[in-house]
Structure formats: C-alpha cells, structure tokens
Coordinates of C-alpha atoms and ligand atoms in Angstrom, one line a residue:
M1300 CA 100.1 106.0 70.4
H1301 CA 103.1 108.0 71.5
V1302 CA 102.7 108.5 75.3
L1303 CA 104.6 110.9 77.5
V1304 CA 105.1 109.4 80.9
T1305 CA 105.9 111.9 83.7
G1306 CA 107.7 110.2 86.6
G1307 CA 108.3 107.2 84.4
A1308 CA 111.6 106.3 86.1
G1309 CA 109.7 105.7 89.4
F1310 CA 108.2 102.6 90.8
I1311 CA 104.7 102.5 89.1
G1312 CA 105.8 104.6 86.1
A1313 CA 108.4 102.2 85.1
H1314 CA 105.9 99.3 85.2
A1315 CA 103.5 101.4 83.2
C1316 CA 106.2 101.9 80.5
V1317 CA 106.6 98.2 80.2
A1318 CA 102.8 97.7 79.9
L1319 CA 102.5 100.5 77.3
A1320 CA 105.3 99.0 75.2
A1321 CA 103.7 95.5 75.5
R1322 CA 100.5 96.9 73.9
G1323 CA 102.5 98.5 71.1
H1324 CA 102.6 102.1 72.3
R1325 CA 105.7 104.3 72.1
V1326 CA 106.9 105.8 75.3
S1327 CA 108.9 108.9 76.3
I1328 CA 109.8 109.6 79.9
V1329 CA 110.3 112.9 81.8
D1330 CA 111.6 112.6 85.3
N1331 CA 113.8 114.8 87.5
F1332 CA 115.1 111.7 89.4
A1333 CA 114.1 113.3 92.7
N1334 CA 113.0 109.8 93.9
S1335 CA 114.4 107.4 91.3
C1336 CA 117.6 106.7 89.5
R1337 CA 119.0 106.3 86.0
G1338 CA 119.7 102.6 86.7
V1339 CA 116.1 101.8 85.8
L1340 CA 116.7 102.8 82.1
P1341 CA 118.8 99.9 80.9
R1342 CA 116.3 97.5 82.6
L1343 CA 113.4 99.2 80.9
A1344 CA 115.2 98.9 77.6
L1345 CA 115.6 95.2 78.1
L1346 CA 111.9 94.8 79.0
T1347 CA 110.6 97.0 76.2
G1348 CA 113.0 95.9 73.5
S1349 CA 114.3 99.3 72.7
A1350 CA 116.3 102.2 74.2
V1351 CA 114.1 104.4 76.3
D1352 CA 113.7 108.0 75.4
C1353 CA 114.1 109.7 78.8
R1354 CA 114.7 113.4 79.6
C1355 CA 115.9 114.6 83.0
L1356 CA 113.4 117.4 83.4
D1357 CA 111.3 118.9 86.2
I1358 CA 107.7 119.3 85.1
R1359 CA 107.6 122.7 86.8
D1360 CA 110.1 123.9 84.2
R1361 CA 107.6 125.4 81.8
A1362 CA 110.1 126.4 79.2
A1363 CA 111.6 122.9 79.0
L1364 CA 108.2 121.3 78.8
A1365 CA 107.1 123.7 76.1
E1366 CA 110.2 122.9 74.1
L1367 CA 109.6 119.2 74.5
F1368 CA 105.9 119.4 73.4
A1369 CA 107.0 121.6 70.5
S1370 CA 109.5 119.1 69.3
T1371 CA 107.5 115.9 69.8
R1372 CA 103.9 115.1 69.0
F1373 CA 102.4 113.2 71.9
D1374 CA 99.0 111.6 71.7
A1375 CA 98.5 111.4 75.5
V1376 CA 100.2 111.8 78.8
I1377 CA 100.3 109.6 81.9
H1378 CA 101.2 111.7 84.9
F1379 CA 103.0 109.9 87.8
A1380 CA 105.5 112.6 88.7
A1381 CA 104.9 113.6 92.3
L1382 CA 106.3 113.5 95.8
K1383 CA 104.5 110.8 97.8
A1384 CA 105.6 110.5 101.4
V1385 CA 102.8 111.3 103.7
G1386 CA 105.0 112.1 106.8
E1387 CA 107.3 114.3 104.8
S1388 CA 104.3 116.2 103.4
C1389 CA 103.3 117.1 106.9
E1390 CA 106.8 118.5 107.6
R1391 CA 107.1 120.3 104.2
P1392 CA 103.6 121.0 102.9
L1393 CA 104.6 123.9 100.7
E1394 CA 107.1 121.7 98.9
Y1395 CA 104.3 119.2 98.2
F1396 CA 101.9 121.9 97.0
D1397 CA 104.6 123.3 94.7
N1398 CA 105.8 120.0 93.3
N1399 CA 102.5 118.2 93.0
I1400 CA 100.0 121.0 92.3
C1401 CA 102.1 123.5 90.4
G1402 CA 103.7 120.6 88.6
T1403 CA 100.4 119.5 87.3
V1404 CA 99.3 123.0 86.3
S1405 CA 102.5 123.4 84.4
L1406 CA 102.0 120.1 82.6
L1407 CA 98.4 120.9 81.7
Q1408 CA 99.4 124.3 80.3
A1409 CA 102.0 122.6 78.1
M1410 CA 99.5 120.0 77.0
S1411 CA 96.9 122.6 76.2
A1412 CA 99.3 124.7 74.2
A1413 CA 100.3 121.6 72.2
G1414 CA 96.7 120.4 71.7
V1415 CA 97.3 117.2 73.7
R1416 CA 94.1 116.6 75.7
R1417 CA 94.2 113.1 77.0
L1418 CA 95.7 112.5 80.5
V1419 CA 95.8 109.7 82.9
F1420 CA 96.4 111.0 86.5
S1421 CA 97.9 109.0 89.5
S1422 CA 95.5 109.7 92.3
S1423 CA 95.2 107.7 95.5
A1424 CA 92.8 106.1 98.0
T1425 CA 94.2 108.8 100.3
V1426 CA 91.4 111.1 99.0
Y1427 CA 88.9 109.0 101.0
G1428 CA 90.7 109.9 104.3
T1429 CA 89.0 107.7 106.9
P1430 CA 86.2 106.0 105.0
E1431 CA 82.7 105.8 106.5
A1432 CA 82.3 102.3 105.1
V1433 CA 84.2 99.6 103.3
P1434 CA 84.5 98.6 100.5
V1435 CA 85.0 102.2 99.4
R1436 CA 83.1 103.3 96.2
E1437 CA 84.1 106.2 94.1
D1438 CA 81.1 108.3 95.2
A1439 CA 82.2 108.0 98.9
R1440 CA 82.8 111.2 100.8
L1441 CA 86.2 112.7 100.1
D1442 CA 88.2 113.9 103.1
V1443 CA 91.9 114.3 103.2
T1444 CA 94.0 114.2 106.4
N1445 CA 97.5 115.4 105.2
P1446 CA 99.1 117.7 102.7
Y1447 CA 100.0 114.9 100.3
G1448 CA 96.4 113.8 100.2
R1449 CA 95.4 117.4 99.7
T1450 CA 97.6 117.6 96.6
K1451 CA 95.8 114.5 95.1
L1452 CA 92.4 115.9 95.9
V1453 CA 93.2 119.3 94.5
N1454 CA 94.7 117.8 91.3
E1455 CA 91.5 115.7 90.8
Q1456 CA 89.4 118.8 91.2
L1457 CA 91.6 120.9 88.8
V1458 CA 91.4 118.3 86.1
D1459 CA 87.7 117.7 86.6
D1460 CA 87.1 121.4 86.2
L1461 CA 89.3 121.5 83.2
C1462 CA 87.3 118.7 81.5
R1463 CA 84.0 120.5 82.4
F1464 CA 85.0 123.9 81.1
D1465 CA 87.1 122.6 78.2
P1466 CA 85.3 119.5 77.0
A1467 CA 88.1 118.7 74.5
F1468 CA 90.0 117.5 77.5
A1469 CA 89.5 114.0 78.9
V1470 CA 91.2 112.9 82.1
A1471 CA 91.1 109.6 84.0
N1472 CA 91.7 109.9 87.7
L1473 CA 93.0 106.5 88.9
R1474 CA 92.7 106.1 92.7
Y1475 CA 95.3 103.5 93.6
F1476 CA 95.0 101.5 96.8
N1477 CA 98.3 100.0 98.0
P1478 CA 100.6 99.1 95.1
V1479 CA 103.2 96.4 95.9
G1480 CA 105.2 93.7 94.2
A1481 CA 107.5 94.0 91.2
H1482 CA 107.9 92.9 87.6
P1483 CA 108.2 89.1 87.6
S1484 CA 111.6 89.4 85.8
G1485 CA 113.1 91.0 88.9
L1486 CA 114.5 93.7 86.7
I1487 CA 112.3 96.6 88.0
G1488 CA 110.7 97.2 91.3
E1489 CA 110.4 99.6 94.2
D1490 CA 113.6 101.2 95.3
P1491 CA 112.9 103.4 98.3
G1492 CA 115.8 105.6 99.5
G1493 CA 116.5 105.5 103.2
I1494 CA 114.2 103.8 105.6
P1495 CA 111.0 102.6 103.9
N1496 CA 107.8 104.1 105.0
N1497 CA 105.6 101.5 103.5
L1498 CA 104.9 98.0 104.7
M1499 CA 106.1 95.8 101.8
P1500 CA 109.5 97.4 101.1
Y1501 CA 110.1 97.3 104.9
V1502 CA 109.3 93.6 105.1
C1503 CA 111.5 92.9 102.1
Q1504 CA 114.5 94.6 103.8
V1505 CA 113.9 92.7 107.1
A1506 CA 113.8 89.4 105.1
A1507 CA 117.0 90.4 103.4
G1508 CA 118.7 91.1 106.8
R1509 CA 119.0 94.8 106.1
R1510 CA 116.7 95.7 109.0
A1511 CA 116.3 93.7 112.2
C1512 CA 112.6 93.7 112.9
L1513 CA 109.3 95.0 111.5
R1514 CA 107.3 97.2 113.8
V1515 CA 103.7 96.4 113.3
F1516 CA 101.9 99.6 114.0
G1517 CA 98.9 98.7 116.2
G1518 CA 97.5 95.4 117.3
D1519 CA 94.2 96.7 118.7
Y1520 CA 92.3 97.9 115.6
P1521 CA 88.8 96.5 115.2
T1522 CA 89.9 94.2 112.4
I1523 CA 90.2 90.4 111.9
D1524 CA 93.5 90.2 114.0
G1525 CA 93.8 93.7 115.4
T1526 CA 96.3 94.9 112.7
G1527 CA 95.6 97.4 109.9
V1528 CA 93.8 96.2 106.8
R1529 CA 94.6 97.4 103.3
D1530 CA 93.9 96.5 99.7
Y1531 CA 97.3 95.5 98.3
I1532 CA 97.4 95.5 94.5
H1533 CA 100.2 94.0 92.3
V1534 CA 102.0 96.8 90.4
V1535 CA 101.8 94.8 87.2
D1536 CA 98.0 94.7 87.4
L1537 CA 98.0 98.4 88.3
A1538 CA 100.3 99.2 85.3
R1539 CA 97.9 97.4 82.9
A1540 CA 95.0 99.5 84.2
H1541 CA 96.8 102.6 82.9
V1542 CA 96.9 101.3 79.4
D1543 CA 93.2 100.3 79.6
A1544 CA 92.3 103.8 80.9
L1545 CA 94.3 105.5 78.2
E1546 CA 92.7 103.4 75.5
Y1547 CA 89.3 104.2 77.0
L1548 CA 90.0 107.9 76.9
M1549 CA 91.1 107.7 73.3
D1550 CA 88.0 105.7 72.3
T1551 CA 85.3 107.6 74.2
G1552 CA 86.7 111.0 75.0
R1553 CA 84.9 110.7 78.4
P1554 CA 86.5 111.7 81.7
L1555 CA 86.6 109.0 84.3
T1556 CA 87.4 108.4 88.0
V1557 CA 88.0 104.9 89.2
N1558 CA 89.3 102.9 92.1
L1559 CA 92.1 100.4 91.4
G1560 CA 92.3 97.7 94.0
T1561 CA 91.5 94.0 94.3
G1562 CA 88.5 94.5 96.6
R1563 CA 90.1 92.3 99.2
G1564 CA 91.3 93.6 102.6
I1565 CA 94.5 92.1 103.9
S1566 CA 95.8 92.6 107.5
V1567 CA 99.5 93.3 108.3
L1568 CA 99.8 89.8 109.9
E1569 CA 98.2 88.1 106.9
L1570 CA 100.7 89.9 104.6
L1571 CA 103.6 88.8 106.9
R1572 CA 102.5 85.2 106.8
A1573 CA 102.2 85.2 103.0
F1574 CA 105.6 86.8 102.7
E1575 CA 107.2 84.3 105.0
Y1576 CA 105.8 81.5 102.8
A1577 CA 106.9 83.2 99.5
S1578 CA 110.4 83.9 100.7
G1579 CA 111.0 81.0 103.0
R1580 CA 112.3 83.4 105.6
Q1581 CA 111.1 84.4 109.1
I1582 CA 110.2 88.0 109.5
P1583 CA 110.9 89.1 113.1
H1584 CA 108.3 91.5 114.2
E1585 CA 106.9 93.2 117.2
I1586 CA 103.5 94.9 117.7
V1587 CA 104.0 98.5 118.8
H1588 CA 101.7 101.6 119.2
R1589 CA 99.5 102.7 116.3
R1590 CA 101.1 105.1 113.7
P1591 CA 99.5 108.5 113.9
G1592 CA 97.1 109.2 111.1
D1593 CA 96.6 105.5 110.2
V1594 CA 93.1 104.1 109.7
A1595 CA 91.9 100.6 110.7
E1596 CA 90.6 99.3 107.4
V1597 CA 90.5 100.5 103.8
Y1598 CA 89.8 98.4 100.7
A1599 CA 88.2 99.2 97.4
D1600 CA 85.0 98.4 95.6
P1601 CA 86.7 97.9 92.2
S1602 CA 83.5 97.1 90.3
L1603 CA 83.4 100.4 88.4
A1604 CA 86.8 99.7 86.8
A1605 CA 85.5 96.2 85.8
R1606 CA 82.4 97.7 84.3
V1607 CA 83.9 100.6 82.5
L1608 CA 87.4 99.5 81.6
G1609 CA 86.9 95.7 81.7
W1610 CA 89.9 95.7 84.1
K1611 CA 90.2 93.4 87.1
A1612 CA 93.2 92.6 89.3
E1613 CA 94.5 89.2 88.4
L1614 CA 97.5 88.7 90.7
G1615 CA 96.9 87.7 94.3
L1616 CA 98.9 88.2 97.5
D1617 CA 101.2 85.3 96.9
A1618 CA 102.3 86.7 93.6
M1619 CA 102.8 90.2 95.2
C1620 CA 105.0 88.7 97.9
R1621 CA 106.9 86.4 95.5
D1622 CA 107.7 89.1 93.0
A1623 CA 108.6 91.7 95.7
W1624 CA 111.0 89.2 97.2
H1625 CA 112.4 88.2 93.8
W1626 CA 113.2 91.9 93.1
Q1627 CA 114.7 92.4 96.6
S1628 CA 116.9 89.3 96.5
L1629 CA 118.2 90.1 93.0
N1630 CA 118.8 93.8 93.8
P1631 CA 119.8 94.1 97.4
D1632 CA 120.8 97.7 96.8
G1633 CA 118.1 98.7 94.4
Y1634 CA 119.3 100.2 91.1
L1635 CA 122.5 101.4 92.6
S1636 CA 123.4 104.4 90.5
R1637 CA 121.6 107.6 91.3
T1638 CA 121.6 110.8 89.3
R1639 CA 121.9 114.3 90.7
P1640 CA 119.1 116.8 90.1
G1641 CA 119.6 118.7 86.8
Q1642 CA 121.8 116.0 85.3
R1643 CA 120.7 115.1 81.8
V1644 CA 120.3 111.5 80.7
A1645 CA 122.9 111.4 78.0
A1646 CA 122.3 109.3 74.9
S1647 CA 125.5 107.4 75.8
A1648 CA 123.9 106.4 79.1
R1649 CA 121.2 104.6 77.2
P1650 CA 121.3 100.9 77.4
P1651 CA 122.6 98.4 74.9
V1652 CA 119.4 96.9 73.7
T1653 CA 121.1 93.5 73.2
A1654 CA 122.3 93.3 76.8
G1655 CA 121.2 90.2 78.6
A1656 CA 119.3 90.4 81.9
D1657 CA 122.3 88.9 83.7
A1658 CA 124.6 91.7 82.5
V1659 CA 122.0 94.3 83.4
L1660 CA 121.5 92.9 86.8
R1661 CA 125.3 92.9 87.4
G1662 CA 125.1 96.7 86.7
G1663 CA 125.9 96.6 83.0
Ligands
NAD1273 P1 107.9 107.3 92.8 O1 108.4 108.3 93.7 O2 108.6 106.0 92.7 O3 107.7 107.9 91.3 C1 107.5 109.2 91.1 C2 108.5 109.7 90.1 O4 108.2 111.1 89.8 C3 109.9 109.7 90.6 O5 110.7 109.0 89.6 C4 110.3 111.1 90.8 O6 111.7 111.3 90.6 C5 109.5 111.8 89.8 N1 109.2 113.2 90.1 C6 108.7 113.8 91.2 N2 108.5 115.1 91.1 C7 108.9 115.4 89.8 C8 108.9 116.6 89.1 N3 108.6 117.8 89.7 N4 109.3 116.6 87.8 C9 109.7 115.4 87.2 N5 109.7 114.2 87.9 C10 109.3 114.2 89.2 O7 106.4 107.0 93.2 P2 105.4 105.9 92.7 O8 105.1 105.0 93.9 O9 105.8 105.3 91.4 O10 104.1 106.7 92.5 C11 103.7 107.3 91.3 C12 102.5 108.1 91.5 O11 101.4 107.3 92.1 C13 102.6 109.3 92.4 O12 101.9 110.4 91.8 C14 102.1 108.9 93.7 O13 101.6 110.0 94.4 C15 100.9 108.0 93.2 N6 100.5 107.0 94.2 C16 101.4 106.1 94.7 C17 101.1 105.2 95.6 C18 102.1 104.2 96.2 O14 101.8 103.7 97.3 N7 103.2 104.0 95.6 C19 99.7 105.1 96.1 C20 98.8 106.0 95.5 C21 99.2 106.9 94.6
UFG1274 N1 102.7 99.2 108.6 C1 103.3 98.6 109.7 N2 104.7 98.8 109.8 C2 105.4 99.5 108.9 C3 104.7 100.1 107.8 C4 103.4 99.9 107.7 O1 102.7 98.0 110.5 O2 106.6 99.6 109.1 C5 101.2 99.1 108.5 C6 100.4 100.4 108.5 O3 100.1 100.7 109.9 C7 99.2 100.0 107.7 C8 99.7 99.0 106.7 O4 101.0 98.5 107.2 O5 98.3 99.3 108.5 C9 100.0 99.7 105.3 O6 100.9 100.8 105.5 P1 101.6 101.5 104.3 O7 102.5 102.6 104.9 O8 102.3 100.5 103.5 O9 100.4 102.1 103.4 P2 99.3 103.1 103.8 O10 98.0 102.4 103.6 O11 99.5 103.7 105.1 O12 99.5 104.3 102.7 C10 99.7 104.0 101.3 C11 100.6 105.1 100.8 C12 99.8 106.4 100.8 C13 98.5 106.2 100.0 C14 97.7 105.0 100.6 C15 96.5 104.8 99.8 O13 101.8 105.3 101.5 O14 100.5 107.4 100.1 O15 98.5 103.9 100.7 O16 96.8 104.6 98.5 F1 97.8 107.3 100.2

C-alpha cells in the first residue's frame, strides 16, 4: 500500500512510518512542523532504507491537499496531525478546534474527492474523561474535560457518522493510553519543545541533568502508593498497531474503535524506580500538590484489540524506560534543526540513504 501519514514527522507518526516500511508499505508524510523538525527525516531514511517523501503542508490548506491527492494515488491515510497539549488547549481552545477538527474535515474532503476511503485516526484515552471503572472498555461512558479531549471526541463522532452515511468509508479510531519510549536504535524518539508536560520526557531530562527535580503531582490519590496510575505503552508497540489496523480496514472494510494500552496500571513512583534502574541514575523528585484535571487511575482493557486485530503490547516498562533513556542520552538536544512554518522540505534536504547511524546522530 501507499500510505499518506499526516503528522508523520512527530513522535508517534515517525515510529509508524518505520513500522509501515518494515511491513513493505510505501510512505508519504505531510507535516507543517508545528511540533516537529526536519531532523527526523534523515533518521527515518536510515531506518526505512530509503529517502522519505515528505511535504511541509498544513492539512487545513485544502488547495495543497487537493493537489497532493490529485498527483499521487494513496491507498489509505493515517492521521496523526494534531495539536496535543491539554493545558494549551484550555488557553487557546479555538486554535485547537481549528487545527484538530477543521484539519480533519479538510483531510476527509480531500480523501473523499480522490476516492481514498480508508483512514486510521489517532484518538486518545482522554475521551473517557474520568472513568467510572478501570480497566476501561471501549463501551465506557465518554466524557471529555478539556478542549483537546473535545477535539478527539468530535473527530471520532465525525468519522463514525461518515462511515454510517457513506459506507464506502472505513475508519479505525485508535484510543491510545500513554505512549512512551523510543525506537531501540536511538535514532527517533520524543522531542518536546520547551518544558515537557508529560511524565516520561520530564524524567528523561531530569536524568540527563537538564532539569533539577521531578515534581510528582499528588501523593494522596487512592492508588497503590498515592501517586497517579496510568497505562504506559511503548511507542513501537503502538506503531505496530497502526499497521495492523490499516490492514484490517483493507481486508474487512469495517469501521473499528479500539483501546491501545497494555492493560497494566503503573504509578508515577513505579515508573521512577524502573527508570532509575534502566538508566543507572537517581531521579531527584518531590511530591507536590495534584495537577488540576488529573485523574487518579486510568488503564485500558485492551482485549478488543487482541480479539479483532490480533494485537497485543509486547514491550514492558523496563523496555520503555531503557529505550526512552537511550534516545535521551544519544540526543540530548533532540533533533536539533527545526523548520519554520511554511518552509518546504527541499529534495536536497533529504538524507543520503547510505549514511551510517553515527553520521546521522552527529547531525549529518
Ligand atoms: P506530535 O506533536 O509529536 O506529532 C503531531 C505532528 O502533527 C507534529 O509533527 C506536528 O507538526 C503535526 N501537525 C500538527 N498540526 C498539523 C497541521 N495542521 N498540518 C500538518 N501537520 C500538523 O504528537 P504525537 O505524540 O506524535 O501524537 C500524534 C497523535 O496522537 C496526535 O493526534 C495526538 O493527539 C495523538 N495522541 C497522542 C498521545 C501522546 O501522549 N503522545 C496520546 C493520545 C493521542
Ligand atoms: N506527572 C507528574 N509529574 C510530571 C508530569 C506528570 O507527576 O511532571 C504525573 C501525572 O500527574 C500523571 C502521570 O504522571 O499521574 C502521567 O502524566 P502525563 O502528563 O504523562 O500523562 P496524562 O495521563 O496526564 O495525559 C496523557 C496525554 C494526554 C492524553 C492522555 C491519555 O498528555 O494528551 O495521556 O492518552 F489524553
């Protein structure tokens, strides 16, 4: 298949490109580099074995998307492109509605016009809000608590309606729990700009000495040790699920909504201990007040994905911490080179496919 990956330069998208290539699929990326950088491309070339076709394009640019779909025949789309910071979404809800909802509508219009009707959509466990019970099943009550979550829920509802009223469409909504880790090569990983919002990248930066101390948000939750419990999933496992979902859509033409998690809840302190073991470093931390909006405990019932897709998470917490730390220690400043919005990815910027990993990691 030739698969268009929106947001393919981002954390999860880049890993999905590698997983797609490993299963023999051809990949094209569109990304506006709002939260990623061009430095990922040479690394992707190295991991996939060929230069990556990437266009710097905002998915809300209908004309540019139409031109792309007219010039290239895609079999399917995986749609990662979105803004994803919960706190920022509370400060700038309209920006999130525009980017994440209007962006999806624009993409669906381009797909429909071109007759491309298979889509895998990045949804999130955030659609469950504060779950009534754990583990969370897909038929749990949906209840969002912030504008980012709203965009995920609205997108799910839009694509569900589209599949219902135009049965030629088939969409898989994949509800991720907490993606962490990195590719074991250390070539690609999470590269947050500024102060990380999420636990694992923050822990990595404390271990690397870039930040002094982790603040553990809340030590008085009704959980195993008082700290928040989440279902961390290795990004490599998550990436593989996208290929499974895509192949399922192509085989069956049936829409699908599934949780992607391990089914195991891990507390903040458990993650810290596993990270200290994997990195051999102490993580200074202090327990502070709860973070507004956080819930005590969320983890998935992943059995539907196992039944329908034959997918199961294989990598545990140790591998998540080991690979996150490997990425962090090899790339203390992430991918380094960042593009400006609107800048095109020139063919000359594409990577030499013969470059060795060492050269690429040195910035070659
Ligand atoms: P990311 O920010 O690393 O990747 C998203 C990519 O989309 C970035 O490269 C960004 O530049 C691009 N993008 C954003 N808006 C765009 C637009 N209008 N046009 C073109 N490109 C655009 O995020 P990620 O962690 O890789 O997340 C990927 C998807 O998974 C997102 O939809 C996110 O909401 C969802 N998700 C992420 C998590 C998580 O914890 N990382 C959890 C659940 C769901
Ligand atoms: N935490 C800390 N200190 C930090 C950061 C986080 O103690 O500096 C704690 C949180 O309180 C929580 C746990 O670590 O208990 C995980 O927090 P994250 O911010 O890493 O992840 P969340 O579960 O809050 O949210 C993430 C994404 C959301 C997504 C959700 C479900 O950020 O976008 O997972 O997929 F919706």
